[in-house]
Coordinates of C-alpha atoms and ligand atoms in Angstrom, one line a residue:
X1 CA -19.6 1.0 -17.9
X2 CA -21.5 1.9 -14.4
X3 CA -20.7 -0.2 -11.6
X4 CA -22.7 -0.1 -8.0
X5 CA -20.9 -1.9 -5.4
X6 CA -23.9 -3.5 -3.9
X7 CA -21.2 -4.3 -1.0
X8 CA -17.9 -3.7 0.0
X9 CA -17.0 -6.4 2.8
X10 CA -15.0 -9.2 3.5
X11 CA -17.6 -12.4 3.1
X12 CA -18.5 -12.2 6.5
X13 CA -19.4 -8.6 6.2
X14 CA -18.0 -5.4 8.7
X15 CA -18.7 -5.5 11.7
X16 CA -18.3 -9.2 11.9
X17 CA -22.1 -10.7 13.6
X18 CA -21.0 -11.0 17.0
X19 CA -17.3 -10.1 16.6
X20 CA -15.6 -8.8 19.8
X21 CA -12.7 -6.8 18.3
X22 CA -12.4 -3.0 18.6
X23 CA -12.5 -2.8 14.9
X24 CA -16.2 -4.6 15.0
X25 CA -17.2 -2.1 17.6
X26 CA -16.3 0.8 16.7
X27 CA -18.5 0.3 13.1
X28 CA -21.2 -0.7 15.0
X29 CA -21.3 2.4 17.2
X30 CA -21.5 3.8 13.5
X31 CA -18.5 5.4 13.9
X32 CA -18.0 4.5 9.8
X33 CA -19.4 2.8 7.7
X34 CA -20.8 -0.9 7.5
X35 CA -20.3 -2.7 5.2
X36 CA -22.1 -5.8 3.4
X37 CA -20.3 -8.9 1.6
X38 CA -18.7 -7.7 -1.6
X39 CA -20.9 -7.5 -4.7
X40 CA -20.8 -5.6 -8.0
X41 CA -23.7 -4.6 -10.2
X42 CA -22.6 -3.7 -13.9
X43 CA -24.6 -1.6 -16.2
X44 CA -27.9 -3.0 -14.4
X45 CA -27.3 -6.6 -16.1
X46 CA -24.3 -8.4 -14.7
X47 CA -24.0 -9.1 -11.0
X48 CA -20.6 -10.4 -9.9
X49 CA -20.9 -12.2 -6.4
X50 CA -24.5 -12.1 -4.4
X51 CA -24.3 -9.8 -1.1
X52 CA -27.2 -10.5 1.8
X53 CA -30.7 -8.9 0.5
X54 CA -29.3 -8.1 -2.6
X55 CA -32.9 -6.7 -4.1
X56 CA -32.9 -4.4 -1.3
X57 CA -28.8 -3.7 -1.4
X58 CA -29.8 -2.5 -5.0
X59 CA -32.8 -0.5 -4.3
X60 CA -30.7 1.0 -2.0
X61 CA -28.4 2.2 -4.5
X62 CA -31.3 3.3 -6.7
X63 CA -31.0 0.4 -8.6
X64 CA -32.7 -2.5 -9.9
X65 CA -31.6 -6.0 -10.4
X66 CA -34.6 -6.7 -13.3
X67 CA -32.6 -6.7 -16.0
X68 CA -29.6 -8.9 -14.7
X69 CA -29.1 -11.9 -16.9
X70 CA -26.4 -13.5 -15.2
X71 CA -25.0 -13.6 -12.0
X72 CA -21.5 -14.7 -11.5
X73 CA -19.5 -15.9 -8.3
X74 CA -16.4 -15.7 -8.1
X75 CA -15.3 -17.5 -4.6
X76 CA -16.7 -20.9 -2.4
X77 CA -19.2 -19.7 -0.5
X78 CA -19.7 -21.0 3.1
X79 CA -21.8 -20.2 5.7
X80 CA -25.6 -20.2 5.6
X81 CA -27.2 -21.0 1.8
X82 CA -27.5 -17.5 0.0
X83 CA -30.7 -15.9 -0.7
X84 CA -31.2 -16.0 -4.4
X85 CA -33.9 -13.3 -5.1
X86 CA -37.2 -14.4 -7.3
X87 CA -36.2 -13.7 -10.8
X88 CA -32.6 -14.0 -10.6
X89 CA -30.7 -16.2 -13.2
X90 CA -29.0 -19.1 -11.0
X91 CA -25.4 -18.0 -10.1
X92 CA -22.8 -19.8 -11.6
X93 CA -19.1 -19.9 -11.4
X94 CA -17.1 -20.3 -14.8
X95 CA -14.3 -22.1 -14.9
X96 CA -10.8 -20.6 -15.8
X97 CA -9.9 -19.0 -18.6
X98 CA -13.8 -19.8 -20.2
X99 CA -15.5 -16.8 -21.6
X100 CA -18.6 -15.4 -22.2
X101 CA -20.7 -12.9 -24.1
X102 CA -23.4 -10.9 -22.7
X103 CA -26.6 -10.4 -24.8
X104 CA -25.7 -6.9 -23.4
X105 CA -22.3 -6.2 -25.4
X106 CA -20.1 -7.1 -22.5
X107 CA -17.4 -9.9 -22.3
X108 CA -16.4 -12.0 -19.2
X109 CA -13.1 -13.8 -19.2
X110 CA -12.4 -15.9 -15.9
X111 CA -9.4 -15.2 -15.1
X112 CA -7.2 -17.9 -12.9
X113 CA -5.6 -17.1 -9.8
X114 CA -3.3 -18.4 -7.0
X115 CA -6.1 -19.3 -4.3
X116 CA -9.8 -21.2 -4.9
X117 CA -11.6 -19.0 -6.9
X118 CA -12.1 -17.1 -9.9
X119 CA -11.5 -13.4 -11.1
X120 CA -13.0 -11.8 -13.5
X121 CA -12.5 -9.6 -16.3
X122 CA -15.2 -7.3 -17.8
X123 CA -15.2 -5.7 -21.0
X124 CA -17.8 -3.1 -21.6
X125 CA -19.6 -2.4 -25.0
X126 CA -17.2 0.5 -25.3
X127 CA -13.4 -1.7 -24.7
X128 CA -13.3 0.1 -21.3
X129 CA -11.7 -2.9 -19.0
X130 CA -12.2 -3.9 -15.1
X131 CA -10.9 -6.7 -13.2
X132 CA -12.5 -8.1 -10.0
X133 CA -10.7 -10.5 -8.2
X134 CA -11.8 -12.4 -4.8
X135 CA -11.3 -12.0 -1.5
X136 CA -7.3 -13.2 -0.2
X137 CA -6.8 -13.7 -4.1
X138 CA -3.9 -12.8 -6.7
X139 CA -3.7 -13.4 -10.2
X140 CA -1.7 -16.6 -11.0
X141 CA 0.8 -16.7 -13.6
X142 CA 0.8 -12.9 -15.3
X143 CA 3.4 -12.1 -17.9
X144 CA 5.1 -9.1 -18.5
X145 CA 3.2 -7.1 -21.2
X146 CA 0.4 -9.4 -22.0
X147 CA -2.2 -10.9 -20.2
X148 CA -3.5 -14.9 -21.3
X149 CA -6.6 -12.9 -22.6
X150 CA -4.5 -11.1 -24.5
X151 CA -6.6 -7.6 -23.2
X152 CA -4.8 -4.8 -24.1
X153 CA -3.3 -3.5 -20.8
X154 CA -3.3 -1.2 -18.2
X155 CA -7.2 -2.0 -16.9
X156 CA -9.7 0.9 -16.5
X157 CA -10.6 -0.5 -13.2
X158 CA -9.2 -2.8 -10.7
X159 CA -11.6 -4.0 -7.4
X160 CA -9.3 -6.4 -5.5
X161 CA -8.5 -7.4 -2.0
X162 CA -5.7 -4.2 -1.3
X163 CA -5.4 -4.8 2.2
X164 CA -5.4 -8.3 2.5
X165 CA -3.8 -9.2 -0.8
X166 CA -1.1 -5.8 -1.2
X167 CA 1.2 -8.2 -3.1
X168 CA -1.7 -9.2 -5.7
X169 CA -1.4 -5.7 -6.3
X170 CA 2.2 -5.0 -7.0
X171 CA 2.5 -8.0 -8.9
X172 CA -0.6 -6.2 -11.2
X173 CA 1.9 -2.8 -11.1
X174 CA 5.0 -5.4 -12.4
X175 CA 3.6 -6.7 -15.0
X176 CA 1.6 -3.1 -16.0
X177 CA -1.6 -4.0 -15.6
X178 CA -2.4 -1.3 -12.9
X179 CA -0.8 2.0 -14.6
X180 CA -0.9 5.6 -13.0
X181 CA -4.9 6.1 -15.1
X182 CA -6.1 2.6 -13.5
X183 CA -8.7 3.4 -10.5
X184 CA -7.8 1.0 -8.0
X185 CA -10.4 0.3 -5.6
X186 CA -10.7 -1.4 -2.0
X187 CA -13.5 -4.2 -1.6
X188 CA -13.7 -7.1 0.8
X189 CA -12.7 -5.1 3.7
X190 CA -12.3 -6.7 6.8
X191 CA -12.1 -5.9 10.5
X192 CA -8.3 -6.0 10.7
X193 CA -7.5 -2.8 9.7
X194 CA -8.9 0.1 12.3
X195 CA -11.4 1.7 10.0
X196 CA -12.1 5.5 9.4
X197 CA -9.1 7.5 9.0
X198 CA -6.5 4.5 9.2
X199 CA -8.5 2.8 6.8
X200 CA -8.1 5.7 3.8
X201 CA -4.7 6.5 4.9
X202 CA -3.6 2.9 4.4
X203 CA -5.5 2.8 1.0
X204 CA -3.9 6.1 0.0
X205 CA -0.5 4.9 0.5
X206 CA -1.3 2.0 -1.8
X207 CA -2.5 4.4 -4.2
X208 CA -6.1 2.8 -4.0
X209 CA -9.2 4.0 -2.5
X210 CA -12.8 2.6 -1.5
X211 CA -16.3 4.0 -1.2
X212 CA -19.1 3.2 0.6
X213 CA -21.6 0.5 0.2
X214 CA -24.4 1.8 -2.4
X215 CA -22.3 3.9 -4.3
X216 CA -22.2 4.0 -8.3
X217 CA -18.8 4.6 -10.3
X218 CA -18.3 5.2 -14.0
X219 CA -15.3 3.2 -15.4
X220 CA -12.7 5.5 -16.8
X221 CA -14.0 8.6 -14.7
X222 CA -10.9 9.5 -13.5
X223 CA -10.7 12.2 -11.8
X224 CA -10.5 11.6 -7.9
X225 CA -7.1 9.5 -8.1
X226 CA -5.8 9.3 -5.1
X227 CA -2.0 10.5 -5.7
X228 CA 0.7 8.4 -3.8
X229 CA 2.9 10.8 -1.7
X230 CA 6.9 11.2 -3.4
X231 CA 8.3 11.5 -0.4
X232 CA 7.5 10.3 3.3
X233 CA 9.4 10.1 6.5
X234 CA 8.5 7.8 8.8
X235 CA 9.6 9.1 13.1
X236 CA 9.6 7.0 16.1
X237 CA 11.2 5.5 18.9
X238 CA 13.1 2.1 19.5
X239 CA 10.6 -1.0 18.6
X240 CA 7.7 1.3 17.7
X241 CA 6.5 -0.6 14.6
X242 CA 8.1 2.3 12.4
X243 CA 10.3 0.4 10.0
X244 CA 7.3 -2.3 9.9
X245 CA 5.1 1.2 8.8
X246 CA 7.3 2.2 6.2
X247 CA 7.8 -1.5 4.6
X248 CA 3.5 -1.3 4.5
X249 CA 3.6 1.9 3.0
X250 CA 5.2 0.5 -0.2
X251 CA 3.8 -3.2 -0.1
X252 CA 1.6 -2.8 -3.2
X253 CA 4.7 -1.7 -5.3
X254 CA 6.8 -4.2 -7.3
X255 CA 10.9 -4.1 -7.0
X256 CA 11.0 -2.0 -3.8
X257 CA 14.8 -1.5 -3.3
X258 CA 15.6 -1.3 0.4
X259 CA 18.6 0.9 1.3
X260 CA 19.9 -0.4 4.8
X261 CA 21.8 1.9 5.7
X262 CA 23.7 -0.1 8.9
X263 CA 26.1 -1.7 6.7
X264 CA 26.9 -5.1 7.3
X265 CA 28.8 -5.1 11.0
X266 CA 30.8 -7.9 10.7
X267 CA 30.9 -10.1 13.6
X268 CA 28.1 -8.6 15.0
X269 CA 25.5 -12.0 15.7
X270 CA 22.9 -9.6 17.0
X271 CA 22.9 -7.2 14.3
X272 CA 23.0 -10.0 11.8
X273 CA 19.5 -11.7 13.2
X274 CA 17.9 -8.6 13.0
X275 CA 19.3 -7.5 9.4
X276 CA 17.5 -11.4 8.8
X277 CA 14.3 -10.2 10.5
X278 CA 13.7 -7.7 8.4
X279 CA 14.4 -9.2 5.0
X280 CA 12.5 -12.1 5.9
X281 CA 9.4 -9.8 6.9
X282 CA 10.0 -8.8 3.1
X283 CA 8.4 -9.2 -0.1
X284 CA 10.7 -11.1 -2.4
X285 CA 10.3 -9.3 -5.2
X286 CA 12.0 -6.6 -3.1
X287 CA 16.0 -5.8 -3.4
X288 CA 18.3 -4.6 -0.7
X289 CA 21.3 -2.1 -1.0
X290 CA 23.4 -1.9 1.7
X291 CA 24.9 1.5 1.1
X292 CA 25.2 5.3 3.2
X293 CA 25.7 6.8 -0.2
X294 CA 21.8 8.0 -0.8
X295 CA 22.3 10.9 -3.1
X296 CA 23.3 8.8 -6.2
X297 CA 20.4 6.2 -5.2
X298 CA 17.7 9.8 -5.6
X299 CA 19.3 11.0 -8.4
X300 CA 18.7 7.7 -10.5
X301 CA 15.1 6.9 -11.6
X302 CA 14.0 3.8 -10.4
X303 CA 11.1 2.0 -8.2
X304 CA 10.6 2.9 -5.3
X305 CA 13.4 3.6 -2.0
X306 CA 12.8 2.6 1.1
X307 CA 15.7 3.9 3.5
X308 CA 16.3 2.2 6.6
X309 CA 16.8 4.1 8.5
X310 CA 18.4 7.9 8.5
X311 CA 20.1 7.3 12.4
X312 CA 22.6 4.6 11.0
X313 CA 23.1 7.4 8.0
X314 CA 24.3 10.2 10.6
X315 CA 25.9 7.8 12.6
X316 CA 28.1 6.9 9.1
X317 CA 28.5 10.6 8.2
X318 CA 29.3 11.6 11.6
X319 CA 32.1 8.7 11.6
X320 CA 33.5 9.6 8.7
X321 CA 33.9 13.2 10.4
X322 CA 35.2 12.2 13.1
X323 CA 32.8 13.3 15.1
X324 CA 33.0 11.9 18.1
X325 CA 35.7 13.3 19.2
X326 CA 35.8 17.1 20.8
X327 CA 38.4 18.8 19.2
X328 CA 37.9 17.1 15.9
X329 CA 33.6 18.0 16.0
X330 CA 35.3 21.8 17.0
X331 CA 37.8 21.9 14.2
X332 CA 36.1 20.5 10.9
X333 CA 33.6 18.0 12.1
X334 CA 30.4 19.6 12.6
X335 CA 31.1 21.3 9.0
X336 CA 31.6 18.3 7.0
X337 CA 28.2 16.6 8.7
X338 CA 26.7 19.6 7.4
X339 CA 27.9 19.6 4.2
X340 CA 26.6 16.0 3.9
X341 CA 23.4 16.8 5.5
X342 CA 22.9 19.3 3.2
X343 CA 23.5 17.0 0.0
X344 CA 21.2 14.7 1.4
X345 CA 18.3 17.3 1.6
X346 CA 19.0 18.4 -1.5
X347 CA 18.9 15.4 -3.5
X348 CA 15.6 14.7 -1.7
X349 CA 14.1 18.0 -2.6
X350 CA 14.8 17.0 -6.6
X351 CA 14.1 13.3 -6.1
X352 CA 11.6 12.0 -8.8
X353 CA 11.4 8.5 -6.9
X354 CA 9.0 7.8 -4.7
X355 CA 10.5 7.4 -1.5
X356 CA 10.1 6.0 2.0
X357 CA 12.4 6.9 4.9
X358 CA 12.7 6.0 8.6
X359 CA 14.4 7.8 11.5
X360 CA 14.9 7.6 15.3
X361 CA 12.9 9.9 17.4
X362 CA 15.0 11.1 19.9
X363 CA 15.2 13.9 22.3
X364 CA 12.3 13.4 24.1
X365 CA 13.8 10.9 26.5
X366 CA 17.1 10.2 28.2
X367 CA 19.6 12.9 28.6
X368 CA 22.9 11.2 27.3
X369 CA 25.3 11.3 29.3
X370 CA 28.0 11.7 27.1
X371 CA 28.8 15.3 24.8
X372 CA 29.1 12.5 21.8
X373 CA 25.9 11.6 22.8
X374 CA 23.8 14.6 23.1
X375 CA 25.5 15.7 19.8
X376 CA 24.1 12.7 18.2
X377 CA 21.0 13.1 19.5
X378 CA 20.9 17.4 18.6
X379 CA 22.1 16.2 15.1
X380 CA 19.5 13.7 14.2
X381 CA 17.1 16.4 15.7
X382 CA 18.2 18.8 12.7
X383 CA 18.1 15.8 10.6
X384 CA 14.7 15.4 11.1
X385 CA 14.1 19.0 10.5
X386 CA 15.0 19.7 7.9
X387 CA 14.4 15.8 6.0
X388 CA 10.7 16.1 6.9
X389 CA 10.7 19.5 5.3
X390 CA 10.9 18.3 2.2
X391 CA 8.6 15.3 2.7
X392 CA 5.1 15.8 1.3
X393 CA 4.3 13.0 4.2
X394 CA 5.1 12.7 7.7
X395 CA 4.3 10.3 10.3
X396 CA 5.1 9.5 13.5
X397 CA 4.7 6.0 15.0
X398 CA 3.9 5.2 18.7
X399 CA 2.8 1.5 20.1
X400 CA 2.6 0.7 16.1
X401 CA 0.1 3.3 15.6
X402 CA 0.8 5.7 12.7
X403 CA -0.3 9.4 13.4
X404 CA 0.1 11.7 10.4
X405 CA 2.3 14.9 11.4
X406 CA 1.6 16.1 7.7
X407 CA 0.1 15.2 4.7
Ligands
ZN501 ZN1 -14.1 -7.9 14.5

């Protein structure tokens, strides 16, 4: 199956007419790409959702949309009336769970979903298998190891809404629909994600990717999989959108097990409405482990870690040291935190989970004006060191903005 992606955009299209935002701008400066309302071509004969000028869109693309005999919508329109090209069957939207066969060899299913709209399903002459879903949509009601079409899973292709809708995503990952072979692209993009860089970085942490408008992709090619980094670190200072980073890093994963590593602090009302913060920011498919005992956690297989965060580790380690104290840090202390650092690293280095962890950075500020203090802070330093040594991926996170330190 060959599919041109006639467009790529949210509905309104990117930049947004008239749009003030720095996201609008920046596109139409040309700094990337623009990019027209969402709309797929398949094999020259099936047109799923109509993009502005979509004769020209296709011509564009090298394509022609002559031999299309049916053209499908799959969300309410609004705006102005669209511009059906001369020649074009009249589009129609089937209702859920209907299905259709093409004069061409290829089967529709609608598929139902959780928002107004329909998805889609697309079964090529040869069995390969793509899914298209709307924009803001998720699938409604999936089942472990079946689908209601009863398509044998994971699909070839997925084209969803990954930024808008990360949790349609995992919930396609839960129930194995997406597998590690499924090419999961990016459509409807929208102006509030920064484009360029950001944009790809975002959609490679998702394990997706997205092309430009025009483009043609062959279903089942492959071999440019973006490959979702094992092991990332996420550094920054106090409030700088870090922890909020690393939680968006794994949002289009199902069962996420978040290991907060501050413990429970009994008693403690501020630490308690933050601890509340967080999970409620959450997905709820997502579990939390309140444990400092990480080197068990990466031995096991399992979905996805997210550790929050590695300060609140070397404050435990360096607790149970006894580390605070002088003659205690002089005598044994600074061994046994690096005995436990050491572990840690280790474990890390031969981890086979895909993991996510946060830290503090420090050292660039404030002198402390304690010797516990500045021993905390030369610690996590070494931390860092040698943690991000073994990450494939390493961020740092200023004002909420991600910069990649590697990877
Ligand atoms: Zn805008």
């Amino acid at each position: 199956m060959e599919l041109t992606l006639l467009g790529t955009g949210a509905p309104g299209g990117l930049p947004r007419p008239d749009c003030p935002c720095a996201v609008c701008a920046a596109v139409a400066r040309g700094r990337s790409h623009t990019r027209a309302a969402t709309a797929l071509l398949v094999d020259g004969t099936l047109l799923l959702d109509l993009t502005p000028g979509p004769a020209f869109a296709a011509a564009r693309a090298g394509k022609s949309l002559h031999g299309v005999r049916q053209v499908l919508l799959s969300h309410p329109h609004d705006g102005p009336a669209l511009e059906i090209p001369a020649g074009l069957p009249a589009p129609v939207r089937v209702s859920e769970r209907q299905e259709l066969a093409l004069i061409s060899g290829h089967r529709v299913r609608a598929v139902a979903l959780d928002s107004p709209g329909t998805g889609y399903q697309v079964t090529g002459p040869a069995g390969e298998c793509v899914l298209y879903l709307p924009p803001g949509a998720a699938p409604a009601g999936l089942e472990e190891g079946r689908d209601e079409a009863g398509t044998s899973y994971p699909y070839d292709m997925v084209l969803l809404d990954v930024l808008g809708r990360p949790d349609a995503l995992a919930k396609l990952r839960g129930v194995g629909s997406v597998g590690p072979a499924t090419d999961v692209l990016a459509v409807h993009i929208d102006h509030d994600v920064p484009s360029g860089p950001e944009l790809h970085r975002r959609l490679a942490a998702a394990g997706a990717h997205t092309e430009p408008d025009g483009t043609t992709l062959v279903v089942g090619d492959y071999a440019d999989l973006p490959e979702v980094p094992r092991r990332t670190l996420v550094l920054g200072g106090a409030r700088s959108g870090k922890s909020v980073e690393a939680e968006r890093r794994l949002e289009s994963f199902p069962g996420v097990v978040y290991v907060a590593t501050g413990g429970s602090r009994d008693g403690d009302a501020e630490w308690a409405a933050r601890v509340t913060a967080h999970k409620e920011r959450r997905p709820p498919s997502w579990r939390t482990q309140e444990t400092c005992d990480l080197v068990p956690l990466l031995e096991e297989s399992g979905p996805p870690l997210l550790v929050d965060c590695l300060a609140l580790w070397l404050t435990d380690a360096m607790d149970r040291a006894g580390a605070w104290d002088d003659d205690r840090w002089r005598i044994n202390g600074s061994r046994m935190v690096e005995e436990r650092v050491g572990q840690l690293v280790e474990a890390v280095r031969r981890t086979r989970r895909t993991v996510v962890a946060v830290s503090n950075e420090v050292g660039s500020g404030v002198v402390p004006g304690t010797s516990s203090g500045r021993r905390f802070r030369d610690e996590l330093g070494r931390l860092n060191t040698v943690f991000a040594a073994e990450c494939e991926h390493v961020l740092l996170v200023t004002a909420g903005i991600a910069q990649p330190l590697r990877g």
